[in-house]
């Protein structure tokens, strides 16, 4: 846990900072470790190779080390150093030396007198033969003259080639008379060098490189030499007066006991780092150096640190992923638990609400049920009341009709009586034909009375519920028959305007007749005082609201309806008739009946209509118009049986 006392910004960055530091440390450590390991490996490899080269070089030199001594003991060389020696004898020696040279595979073998002049040489045949040349300045001659074995390396003064010289004193009676010299060419013992990432160098004790796998470094110095040393080298003519320049070392430092790191500028001006290992070759007085490029070690260190870095990043990413996953799992778990809790809570709330709502609904349902039952009861009562009212209205009409019915029945009754009396009289007078004609009249009268009685019965019967095609003309016929006598008594003209074919509406015959009877009854009443007494009955088809209707009009030339009463006349018990004359139920029941039949009943006044019909009598009459709309019906399309009045 980050320290709470740290500033928040630092606390937030602390893990990243710590991770970065650890990452740098790990990378640095892995790079360092790799560097050390690889360096050690390179060093071990270079040491091995170096020792191999040292052994090989030593072997190559030792191979020729005893040649000079051997030849001085085998041949009586002092003989050739005497003043009286002839040129033929010397030529003999030249040939012998050349033979040895070939056998021993060396560069040159030559004999020097005590003054340093070459008296015989294997290269006697060459233009630059050593014969006659003085090499007294050479240390190998001086050492031999002191009775010692001489060794020397340097550039040949005549050939300019790098050579290694072995010398041995030539004695005569225990006195050194001269020296025999065997010369090996260095390039013959130079190692074939194939390592592109390393160099092999051999330096003399002054640090002058005279063997090198890289030719441009030959006769350079491995360190910068003091002026005096350079002068001494120059004086010795060891390197034939060549200018010895130091290697272009840019940087060097010791990295182990026997190991140095060098940075050398190469010919292409690029710097190259080397590991430098040295090993002495005491018998030759040389140092053998092995140089191995450090770049592969550096690359290895970089690769390993990159790999470590990648591994670290990978591990970190995996760690972060696992951490994140665990955290998201935990969060998901928490979220699930919270969601579950919330769901549970919502569920509980919902259940509570549903329970409350259900209780409300049950209560209101109960109330509704009660209301429905109440309505059903009310409706039943209403239906009953309506039926009773219809019946009452019928009876009312019957009551109104009773006077005329009375008259209608009394007249035939009186006639019956007189016809019966007359028939008896004629029978007693034995006039049966005349009596028969009276009886014929009696029969006609009884038929007439039966017809009236049948109509009244039909009017008072209760209606059915099923709607059927009903002929409008037939319904009018029936209604008109009821009032026929009264129309005649009051001089009322009935004018029909019906289509040629029979018009059918979907209705109930009894109820339609009841409506028409009521309308005719009202018209009759309205025209009591009217000067012009006409009832117009019109029927026609009508298209409205995409349906086919039958429009039935009953209009009279009576008093008309005051406009303010046009709405009221359909109200139950509205009547303008004198008490005892009307109940005010006819129109309200008729309107209800028409609605039940799927139509409507409208009232109006027809002054304008009258004018249109008969402009000449425009001022003489007004009157009411009752219009009935009922659904048209074509019985040929219907399976119902057509009822006629
Ligand atoms: P009632 O005939 O018993 O009065 P209705 O409901 O049939 O009852 O008629 C109500 C009223 O409508 C009548 O009292 C009358 O004032 C008026 N009325 C009905 N038909 C006509 C008509 N053809 N002409 C003038 N007024 C009418």
XYZ file of C-alpha atoms and ligand atoms in Angstrom:
672
model
C 0.000 0.000 0.000
C 1.384 3.450 -0.900
C 2.272 5.661 2.007
C -0.726 7.838 2.879
C 1.563 10.747 3.778
C 2.814 11.076 0.172
C 1.221 13.682 -2.118
C -1.666 12.158 -4.122
C 0.029 12.683 -7.533
C 3.148 10.859 -6.336
C 1.014 8.167 -4.726
C -0.757 7.637 -8.050
C 2.506 7.407 -9.964
C 4.374 5.437 -7.316
C 3.564 1.934 -8.678
C 4.534 2.952 -12.222
C 7.689 4.599 -10.905
C 8.572 1.540 -8.870
C 7.905 -0.706 -11.834
C 10.060 1.441 -14.119
C 12.911 1.413 -11.611
C 12.653 -2.344 -11.175
C 12.496 -2.795 -14.947
C 15.585 -0.626 -15.457
C 17.383 -2.511 -12.702
C 16.434 -5.876 -14.172
C 17.440 -4.796 -17.669
C 20.685 -3.323 -16.443
C 21.462 -6.381 -14.374
C 20.666 -8.799 -17.185
C 22.737 -6.732 -19.629
C 25.612 -6.565 -17.172
C 25.406 -10.220 -16.365
C 25.253 -11.187 -20.018
C 28.131 -8.860 -20.779
C 30.255 -10.467 -18.074
C 29.375 -14.005 -19.062
C 29.855 -13.408 -22.761
C 33.068 -11.494 -22.157
C 34.401 -14.325 -20.051
C 33.425 -16.793 -22.740
C 35.127 -14.681 -25.388
C 38.166 -14.327 -23.202
C 38.365 -18.081 -22.630
C 37.973 -18.722 -26.330
C 40.589 -16.111 -27.203
C 42.996 -17.479 -24.583
C 42.713 -20.959 -26.014
C 43.211 -19.748 -29.548
C 46.117 -17.578 -28.427
C 47.876 -20.469 -26.740
C 47.388 -22.571 -29.812
C 48.927 -19.893 -31.979
C 51.830 -19.372 -29.586
C 52.527 -23.110 -29.576
C 52.242 -23.289 -33.324
C 54.545 -20.266 -33.887
C 57.077 -21.592 -31.384
C 57.027 -24.935 -33.140
C 57.640 -23.318 -36.480
C 60.584 -21.330 -35.153
C 62.070 -24.208 -33.187
C 61.979 -26.313 -36.294
C 64.803 -24.174 -37.689
C 66.553 -23.241 -34.459
C 69.271 -25.918 -34.613
C 69.851 -25.720 -38.325
C 72.720 -23.172 -38.120
C 74.465 -25.091 -35.317
C 73.981 -28.372 -37.158
C 75.506 -27.039 -40.358
C 78.568 -25.543 -38.586
C 79.299 -28.901 -37.011
C 78.612 -30.911 -40.174
C 80.657 -28.827 -42.631
C 84.095 -27.462 -41.963
C 83.010 -23.957 -42.566
C 86.090 -22.348 -41.032
C 87.925 -23.665 -44.080
C 85.958 -21.358 -46.266
C 86.815 -18.396 -44.101
C 90.541 -18.643 -44.695
C 92.101 -15.937 -46.860
C 93.575 -18.411 -49.389
C 90.195 -19.922 -50.271
C 89.482 -20.023 -53.964
C 86.324 -18.861 -55.641
C 85.688 -22.370 -56.926
C 85.660 -23.733 -53.428
C 83.290 -20.947 -52.362
C 81.060 -21.826 -55.257
C 81.005 -25.378 -54.024
C 79.851 -24.104 -50.640
C 77.238 -21.913 -52.293
C 75.764 -24.967 -53.906
C 75.832 -26.937 -50.659
C 74.100 -24.106 -48.777
C 71.463 -23.859 -51.450
C 70.864 -27.592 -51.209
C 70.365 -27.287 -47.422
C 68.072 -24.328 -47.971
C 65.848 -26.353 -50.204
C 65.895 -29.372 -47.886
C 65.223 -27.297 -44.729
C 62.682 -25.116 -46.497
C 64.144 -21.839 -45.278
C 64.582 -18.522 -47.014
C 68.376 -18.134 -47.029
C 71.529 -19.694 -45.552
C 74.745 -17.715 -45.675
C 78.239 -17.621 -44.203
C 79.790 -14.417 -42.877
C 83.473 -13.818 -42.114
C 84.718 -12.151 -38.951
C 84.319 -8.721 -40.617
C 80.664 -9.266 -41.297
C 80.972 -9.827 -45.050
C 78.989 -12.593 -46.614
C 81.359 -14.990 -48.294
C 78.953 -17.684 -49.393
C 75.149 -17.729 -49.649
C 72.417 -20.013 -50.868
C 71.108 -17.147 -52.974
C 74.432 -16.809 -54.823
C 72.580 -17.012 -58.112
C 70.285 -14.058 -57.490
C 70.946 -10.516 -58.556
C 70.431 -9.283 -55.022
C 72.619 -12.056 -53.603
C 73.984 -11.496 -50.107
C 77.513 -12.404 -51.200
C 79.845 -9.536 -50.588
C 77.349 -7.690 -48.420
C 78.237 -6.681 -44.912
C 75.740 -7.386 -42.129
C 78.097 -6.673 -39.264
C 75.537 -4.235 -37.812
C 73.056 -6.999 -37.317
C 72.760 -8.129 -33.681
C 72.625 -11.797 -34.733
C 76.202 -11.406 -36.215
C 77.466 -9.659 -33.156
C 76.045 -12.347 -30.878
C 77.571 -15.097 -32.975
C 80.933 -13.391 -32.920
C 80.639 -13.466 -29.145
C 80.252 -17.222 -29.390
C 76.493 -17.226 -28.760
C 73.531 -18.293 -30.711
C 71.968 -15.262 -32.354
C 68.278 -14.653 -33.025
C 66.910 -11.685 -34.812
C 63.889 -10.498 -36.615
C 63.583 -7.546 -38.876
C 63.221 -6.439 -42.435
C 65.748 -7.698 -44.906
C 68.026 -4.822 -45.966
C 68.084 -6.017 -49.536
C 64.705 -7.753 -49.920
C 62.699 -5.586 -47.538
C 60.836 -8.761 -46.542
C 60.193 -9.612 -42.910
C 62.657 -12.251 -41.745
C 63.757 -14.211 -38.717
C 67.423 -14.933 -38.405
C 69.244 -17.697 -36.520
C 73.079 -17.398 -36.300
C 75.795 -19.681 -34.940
C 79.516 -18.964 -34.458
C 82.010 -20.693 -36.786
C 85.112 -21.723 -34.805
C 88.657 -22.455 -35.859
C 90.859 -23.625 -33.042
C 88.471 -22.222 -30.428
C 88.303 -18.866 -32.050
C 85.279 -17.462 -33.657
C 86.057 -16.890 -37.310
C 82.672 -16.012 -38.580
C 78.960 -16.854 -38.404
C 76.500 -19.049 -40.243
C 73.060 -17.474 -40.601
C 69.747 -19.157 -41.406
C 66.968 -16.800 -42.434
C 63.279 -17.682 -42.369
C 60.748 -15.482 -44.096
C 58.023 -14.444 -41.686
C 55.165 -14.759 -44.153
C 56.051 -18.476 -44.342
C 55.228 -18.920 -40.669
C 52.330 -16.451 -40.530
C 49.212 -18.234 -39.510
C 46.512 -18.543 -42.048
C 43.881 -16.397 -40.337
C 40.192 -16.872 -41.046
C 38.365 -15.331 -38.083
C 36.507 -12.255 -39.380
C 35.718 -11.115 -35.835
C 39.313 -11.240 -34.590
C 42.909 -10.430 -35.369
C 46.231 -12.094 -34.501
C 49.269 -9.880 -33.896
C 52.877 -10.544 -32.956
C 54.929 -7.714 -31.523
C 58.572 -7.387 -30.660
C 59.597 -6.296 -27.143
C 59.244 -2.662 -28.245
C 55.669 -3.308 -29.226
C 56.249 -3.138 -32.995
C 53.765 -5.308 -34.856
C 55.598 -7.355 -37.430
C 53.155 -10.198 -37.818
C 49.488 -9.268 -38.310
C 46.454 -10.861 -39.866
C 45.511 -7.335 -40.919
C 48.268 -6.213 -43.371
C 47.773 -2.489 -42.820
C 48.695 -2.850 -39.186
C 52.072 -4.425 -39.933
C 55.011 -2.326 -38.684
C 52.716 -0.238 -36.520
C 53.349 0.003 -32.800
C 50.793 -1.315 -30.392
C 51.393 1.655 -28.097
C 52.918 5.025 -28.760
C 56.700 4.595 -28.429
C 59.052 7.152 -26.856
C 61.214 9.043 -29.280
C 64.422 7.418 -27.979
C 63.092 3.928 -28.546
C 62.068 4.859 -32.056
C 65.557 6.239 -32.652
C 67.149 3.067 -31.376
C 64.961 0.969 -33.655
C 65.821 3.192 -36.552
C 69.525 2.914 -35.784
C 69.390 -0.859 -35.643
C 67.968 -0.887 -39.188
C 65.785 -3.665 -37.905
C 62.884 -2.342 -39.859
C 64.987 -0.859 -42.662
C 64.295 2.698 -41.607
C 60.530 2.406 -41.970
C 58.437 4.972 -40.046
C 56.661 3.197 -37.229
C 53.282 4.709 -36.440
C 51.120 3.684 -33.493
C 47.877 1.801 -34.099
C 44.960 4.258 -34.290
C 43.734 3.347 -30.810
C 40.989 5.729 -29.734
C 40.425 4.282 -26.306
C 41.824 1.484 -24.213
C 41.250 0.218 -20.709
C 42.069 -2.837 -18.671
C 39.054 -5.119 -18.184
C 40.796 -8.172 -16.682
C 44.254 -9.365 -15.669
C 45.393 -10.232 -19.140
C 42.683 -8.464 -21.048
C 42.252 -4.967 -22.393
C 39.425 -3.334 -24.288
C 40.546 -1.320 -27.299
C 38.647 0.936 -29.608
C 40.455 1.236 -32.907
C 39.636 3.456 -35.817
C 39.558 1.313 -38.908
C 40.487 2.305 -42.445
C 36.927 3.277 -43.233
C 37.083 5.634 -40.220
C 34.657 3.501 -38.228
C 35.511 2.674 -34.664
C 35.678 -1.002 -33.689
C 35.921 -2.412 -30.207
C 38.287 -5.287 -29.475
C 39.168 -7.466 -26.574
C 43.003 -7.679 -26.496
C 44.746 -10.692 -24.953
C 48.517 -11.067 -24.920
C 50.836 -14.003 -24.330
C 54.644 -13.924 -24.286
C 56.827 -16.046 -26.527
C 60.062 -15.787 -24.484
C 62.304 -17.870 -26.754
C 61.668 -15.372 -29.577
C 61.267 -12.365 -27.330
C 57.826 -11.746 -28.790
C 54.350 -11.040 -27.520
C 51.522 -12.734 -29.322
C 48.234 -10.843 -29.223
C 44.770 -12.006 -29.942
C 42.130 -9.357 -30.665
C 38.451 -10.335 -30.602
C 35.661 -8.019 -31.611
C 33.458 -6.949 -28.703
C 30.449 -6.149 -30.857
C 28.973 -9.700 -30.717
C 29.250 -9.555 -26.922
C 27.533 -6.211 -26.911
C 24.865 -7.475 -29.302
C 24.359 -10.519 -27.154
C 24.002 -8.317 -24.064
C 21.515 -6.104 -25.902
C 19.557 -9.100 -27.180
C 19.464 -10.694 -23.757
C 18.416 -7.458 -22.108
C 15.791 -6.979 -24.810
C 14.597 -10.526 -24.225
C 14.624 -9.914 -20.489
C 12.784 -6.670 -21.082
C 10.254 -8.465 -23.271
C 9.928 -11.212 -20.700
C 9.494 -8.601 -18.011
C 6.886 -6.775 -20.067
C 5.184 -10.095 -20.810
C 5.216 -11.101 -17.184
C 3.970 -7.649 -16.228
C 1.243 -7.799 -18.852
C 0.215 -11.275 -17.734
C 0.284 -10.048 -14.147
C -1.747 -6.978 -15.066
C -4.121 -9.119 -17.088
C -4.578 -11.544 -14.206
C -4.937 -8.668 -11.790
C -7.417 -6.930 -14.078
C -9.286 -10.182 -14.628
C -9.494 -10.848 -10.933
C -10.635 -7.320 -10.347
C -13.243 -7.448 -13.124
C -14.377 -10.857 -11.863
C -14.721 -9.395 -8.403
C -16.487 -6.342 -9.824
C -18.731 -8.552 -11.917
C -19.485 -10.628 -8.874
C -20.259 -7.477 -6.906
C -22.279 -6.145 -9.774
C -24.156 -9.429 -10.022
C -24.852 -9.389 -6.312
C -25.981 -5.761 -6.506
C -28.075 -6.486 -9.589
C -29.520 -9.491 -7.835
C -30.272 -7.403 -4.767
C -31.782 -4.652 -6.940
C -33.776 -7.224 -8.868
C -34.944 -8.829 -5.683
C -35.902 -5.431 -4.316
C -37.671 -4.503 -7.561
C -39.356 -7.877 -7.547
C -40.513 -7.420 -3.959
C -41.726 -3.900 -4.733
C -43.449 -5.154 -7.829
C -45.086 -7.940 -5.934
C -46.259 -5.499 -3.282
C -47.553 -3.175 -5.974
C -49.133 -6.020 -7.894
C -50.765 -7.254 -4.714
C -52.065 -3.747 -3.968
C -53.086 -3.254 -7.579
C -54.691 -6.687 -7.684
C -56.628 -5.829 -4.566
C -57.665 -2.523 -6.199
C -58.537 -4.305 -9.405
C -60.428 -6.982 -7.568
C -62.345 -4.311 -5.706
C -63.043 -2.342 -8.879
C -63.805 -5.565 -10.688
C -66.256 -6.392 -8.003
C -67.728 -2.915 -8.283
C -67.865 -3.269 -12.069
C -69.540 -6.635 -11.742
C -72.041 -5.145 -9.392
C -72.544 -2.210 -11.768
C -72.921 -4.586 -14.697
C -75.446 -6.583 -12.776
C -77.136 -3.362 -11.820
C -77.106 -2.251 -15.487
C -78.382 -5.624 -16.572
C -81.149 -5.361 -14.069
C -81.858 -1.783 -15.180
C -81.751 -2.838 -18.819
C -84.094 -5.702 -18.159
C -86.393 -3.333 -16.345
C -86.060 -0.840 -19.186
C -86.792 -3.503 -21.771
C -89.765 -4.553 -19.790
C -90.796 -0.938 -19.388
C -90.209 -0.308 -23.058
C -92.290 -3.277 -24.050
C -94.950 -2.156 -21.661
C -94.716 1.340 -23.063
C -95.025 0.028 -26.598
C -97.982 -1.915 -25.537
C -99.331 1.084 -23.686
C -98.815 3.248 -26.768
C -100.592 0.675 -28.855
C -103.410 0.579 -26.439
C -103.422 4.353 -26.450
C -103.751 4.346 -30.213
C -106.437 1.727 -29.870
C -108.192 3.927 -27.352
C -108.029 6.819 -29.792
C -109.311 4.502 -32.472
C -112.059 3.080 -30.314
C -114.555 5.777 -31.320
C -114.050 5.175 -34.967
C -113.870 1.412 -34.388
C -117.105 1.737 -32.578
C -118.547 3.566 -35.516
C -116.878 1.083 -37.892
C -118.425 -1.883 -36.121
C -121.782 -0.303 -35.213
C -122.594 0.636 -38.761
C -122.242 -2.926 -40.136
C -123.989 -4.215 -37.026
C -127.020 -1.945 -37.700
C -126.888 -2.933 -41.356
C -126.652 -6.586 -40.339
C -129.684 -6.259 -38.210
C -131.736 -4.616 -40.973
C -130.460 -7.105 -43.589
C -131.370 -10.029 -41.253
C -134.815 -8.570 -40.549
C -135.362 -7.966 -44.226
C -134.243 -11.542 -45.028
C -136.782 -12.910 -42.521
C -139.462 -10.759 -44.030
C -138.605 -11.896 -47.550
C -138.528 -15.558 -46.397
C -141.962 -15.214 -44.820
C -143.091 -13.594 -48.077
C -141.605 -16.556 -49.853
C -139.131 -14.447 -51.781
C -136.003 -16.554 -51.190
C -133.905 -14.886 -53.967
C -134.286 -11.509 -52.392
C -133.653 -13.045 -48.940
C -130.535 -14.689 -50.366
C -129.216 -11.398 -51.725
C -129.720 -9.921 -48.209
C -127.880 -12.859 -46.714
C -125.115 -12.226 -49.290
C -124.812 -8.661 -47.970
C -124.739 -10.059 -44.418
C -121.810 -12.261 -45.361
C -119.903 -9.321 -46.926
C -120.499 -7.230 -43.807
C -119.242 -9.969 -41.470
C -116.134 -10.342 -43.617
C -115.580 -6.608 -43.328
C -115.965 -6.760 -39.545
C -113.655 -9.746 -39.313
C -111.061 -7.824 -41.306
C -111.228 -4.844 -38.928
C -110.952 -7.114 -35.957
C -107.972 -8.950 -37.532
C -106.156 -5.642 -38.104
C -106.667 -4.550 -34.546
C -105.424 -7.908 -33.337
C -102.363 -7.678 -35.497
C -101.630 -4.153 -34.240
C -101.860 -5.179 -30.640
C -99.648 -8.238 -31.016
C -96.141 -8.170 -29.594
C -93.169 -7.913 -31.947
C -90.464 -10.497 -32.531
C -86.757 -9.928 -32.200
C -85.558 -11.080 -35.577
C -85.138 -8.561 -38.420
C -86.462 -9.638 -41.774
C -87.110 -8.020 -45.163
C -90.330 -6.047 -44.869
C -92.171 -4.459 -47.753
C -92.607 -0.719 -47.150
C -95.683 -0.562 -49.375
C -97.299 -3.463 -47.479
C -96.576 -1.786 -44.138
C -98.190 1.445 -45.419
C -101.161 -0.534 -46.733
C -101.785 -1.968 -43.329
C -101.471 1.365 -41.529
C -103.658 3.125 -44.051
C -106.370 0.468 -43.704
C -106.581 1.266 -40.000
C -107.315 4.908 -40.757
C -109.108 4.578 -44.044
C -112.549 5.482 -42.701
C -111.234 8.490 -40.853
C -109.321 9.764 -43.896
C -112.515 9.566 -45.856
C -114.591 11.233 -43.175
C -112.110 14.098 -42.897
C -111.631 14.353 -46.626
C -107.974 13.568 -46.456
C -106.247 12.823 -49.681
C -103.475 10.226 -49.550
C -100.848 10.699 -52.233
C -98.321 7.933 -52.709
C -95.004 8.314 -54.447
C -93.550 4.848 -54.452
C -91.122 3.278 -56.889
C -92.637 0.822 -59.384
C -91.051 -2.193 -57.724
C -91.620 -3.178 -54.150
C -89.224 -1.592 -51.650
C -87.881 -3.743 -48.835
C -86.209 -2.740 -45.620
C -84.624 -4.914 -42.990
C -87.022 -4.527 -40.072
C -89.685 -6.071 -37.938
C -93.080 -5.840 -39.623
C -95.062 -5.102 -36.481
C -92.729 -2.418 -35.263
C -92.475 -0.703 -38.645
C -96.253 -0.722 -38.906
C -96.480 0.732 -35.414
C -94.197 3.625 -36.434
C -96.162 4.303 -39.590
C -99.498 4.074 -37.731
C -98.211 6.594 -35.225
C -97.004 8.971 -37.961
C -100.342 8.723 -39.807
C -102.255 9.214 -36.571
C -100.302 12.403 -35.807
C -100.782 13.680 -39.381
C -104.500 13.039 -39.118
C -104.644 14.961 -35.894
C -102.560 17.845 -37.194
C -104.810 18.379 -40.204
C -108.066 18.623 -38.252
C -108.321 22.380 -38.812
C -106.332 22.553 -42.072
C -107.955 23.893 -45.195
C -105.903 21.585 -47.418
C -105.783 18.034 -46.264
C -103.186 15.868 -47.917
C -100.911 13.140 -46.727
C -97.899 12.454 -48.931
C -96.173 9.152 -48.637
C -92.784 8.947 -50.410
C -90.309 6.139 -50.608
C -86.981 6.093 -52.428
C -83.553 4.455 -52.322
C -80.597 6.447 -51.041
C -76.835 5.918 -50.914
C -75.267 7.255 -47.749
C -72.050 6.425 -45.886
C -71.366 3.691 -48.452
C -74.596 1.923 -47.614
C -77.946 1.676 -49.282
C -80.811 3.143 -47.403
C -84.535 3.479 -47.907
C -85.902 6.929 -47.168
C -89.572 6.937 -46.155
C -91.345 10.282 -45.797
C -94.734 11.045 -44.307
C -95.726 14.627 -44.694
C -98.996 16.369 -44.165
C -100.561 19.777 -44.726
C -101.357 20.260 -41.083
C -100.255 22.822 -38.552
C -96.559 21.936 -38.739
C -94.225 21.811 -35.766
C -93.016 25.009 -34.115
C -89.199 25.083 -34.696
C -88.388 25.282 -30.983
C -90.306 22.052 -30.476
C -88.538 20.104 -33.216
C -86.209 18.491 -30.695
C -88.681 18.218 -27.866
C -91.331 16.243 -29.764
C -89.154 13.110 -29.437
C -89.042 13.461 -25.659
C -91.290 11.001 -23.853
C -94.576 12.459 -22.699
C -94.179 15.606 -24.765
C -97.517 16.386 -26.250
C -99.339 19.432 -27.468
C -102.602 17.578 -27.523
C -105.344 18.201 -25.075
C -105.520 15.969 -22.037
C -106.996 12.615 -22.858
C -106.046 13.051 -26.512
C -102.371 11.975 -26.376
C -99.781 10.501 -24.055
C -96.712 12.078 -25.708
C -95.155 8.650 -26.149
C -95.744 7.960 -29.839
C -92.685 9.728 -31.339
C -90.261 8.785 -28.569
C -91.201 5.117 -28.950
C -91.158 5.378 -32.759
C -87.705 6.965 -32.687
C -86.431 4.245 -30.364
C -87.959 1.534 -32.589
C -86.301 3.007 -35.697
C -82.947 3.162 -33.890
C -83.369 -0.474 -32.846
C -83.934 -1.316 -36.490
C -80.594 0.361 -37.324
C -82.084 3.560 -38.763
C -83.133 7.026 -37.632
C -86.238 9.209 -37.512
C -86.123 12.956 -38.211
C -88.779 15.642 -38.005
C -89.133 18.890 -39.887
C -91.545 21.233 -41.640
C -92.091 21.060 -45.336
C -93.134 24.555 -46.421
C -90.256 24.762 -48.826
C -90.816 21.257 -50.031
C -94.468 22.026 -50.663
C -93.442 24.981 -52.759
C -91.142 22.867 -54.756
C -93.875 20.343 -55.312
C -96.594 22.797 -56.087
C -95.365 26.389 -56.511
C -98.914 27.645 -57.136
C -100.089 26.756 -53.643
C -96.972 28.111 -52.003
C -98.747 30.315 -49.532
C -101.624 28.062 -48.705
C -100.068 25.304 -46.662
C -97.393 24.227 -44.323
C -97.044 20.936 -42.575
C -94.780 18.501 -40.836
C -92.453 16.033 -42.516
C -91.280 12.918 -40.775
C -88.394 11.149 -42.490
C -87.451 7.612 -41.728
C -84.157 6.072 -42.804
C -83.903 2.275 -42.744
C -81.317 -0.125 -44.188
C -82.401 -1.239 -47.659
C -82.826 -4.925 -48.274
C -83.119 -7.047 -51.370
C -84.982 -10.246 -50.479
C -83.698 -12.051 -53.584
C -80.304 -11.958 -51.837
C -81.751 -12.927 -48.521
C -82.770 -16.329 -47.287
C -85.270 -14.862 -44.928
C -88.927 -15.183 -45.760
C -90.511 -11.954 -46.811
C -93.359 -10.842 -44.639
C -96.236 -8.893 -46.031
C -98.849 -7.110 -44.025
P -99.084 12.457 -28.920
O -99.539 12.229 -30.264
O -99.655 11.570 -27.897
O -99.104 13.884 -28.487
P -96.536 12.002 -30.077
O -95.247 11.696 -29.459
O -97.020 11.172 -31.134
O -97.540 12.068 -28.850
O -96.460 13.487 -30.602
C -95.895 14.497 -29.808
C -96.260 15.850 -30.339
O -95.631 16.123 -31.576
C -97.676 16.075 -30.624
O -98.373 16.377 -29.421
C -97.630 17.268 -31.569
O -97.494 18.492 -30.873
C -96.398 17.030 -32.364
N -96.714 16.436 -33.659
C -96.555 15.136 -33.993
N -96.899 14.901 -35.275
C -97.282 16.127 -35.778
C -97.733 16.549 -37.059
N -97.902 15.737 -38.094
N -98.008 17.877 -37.196
C -97.838 18.749 -36.189
N -97.408 18.374 -34.964
C -97.136 17.081 -34.752
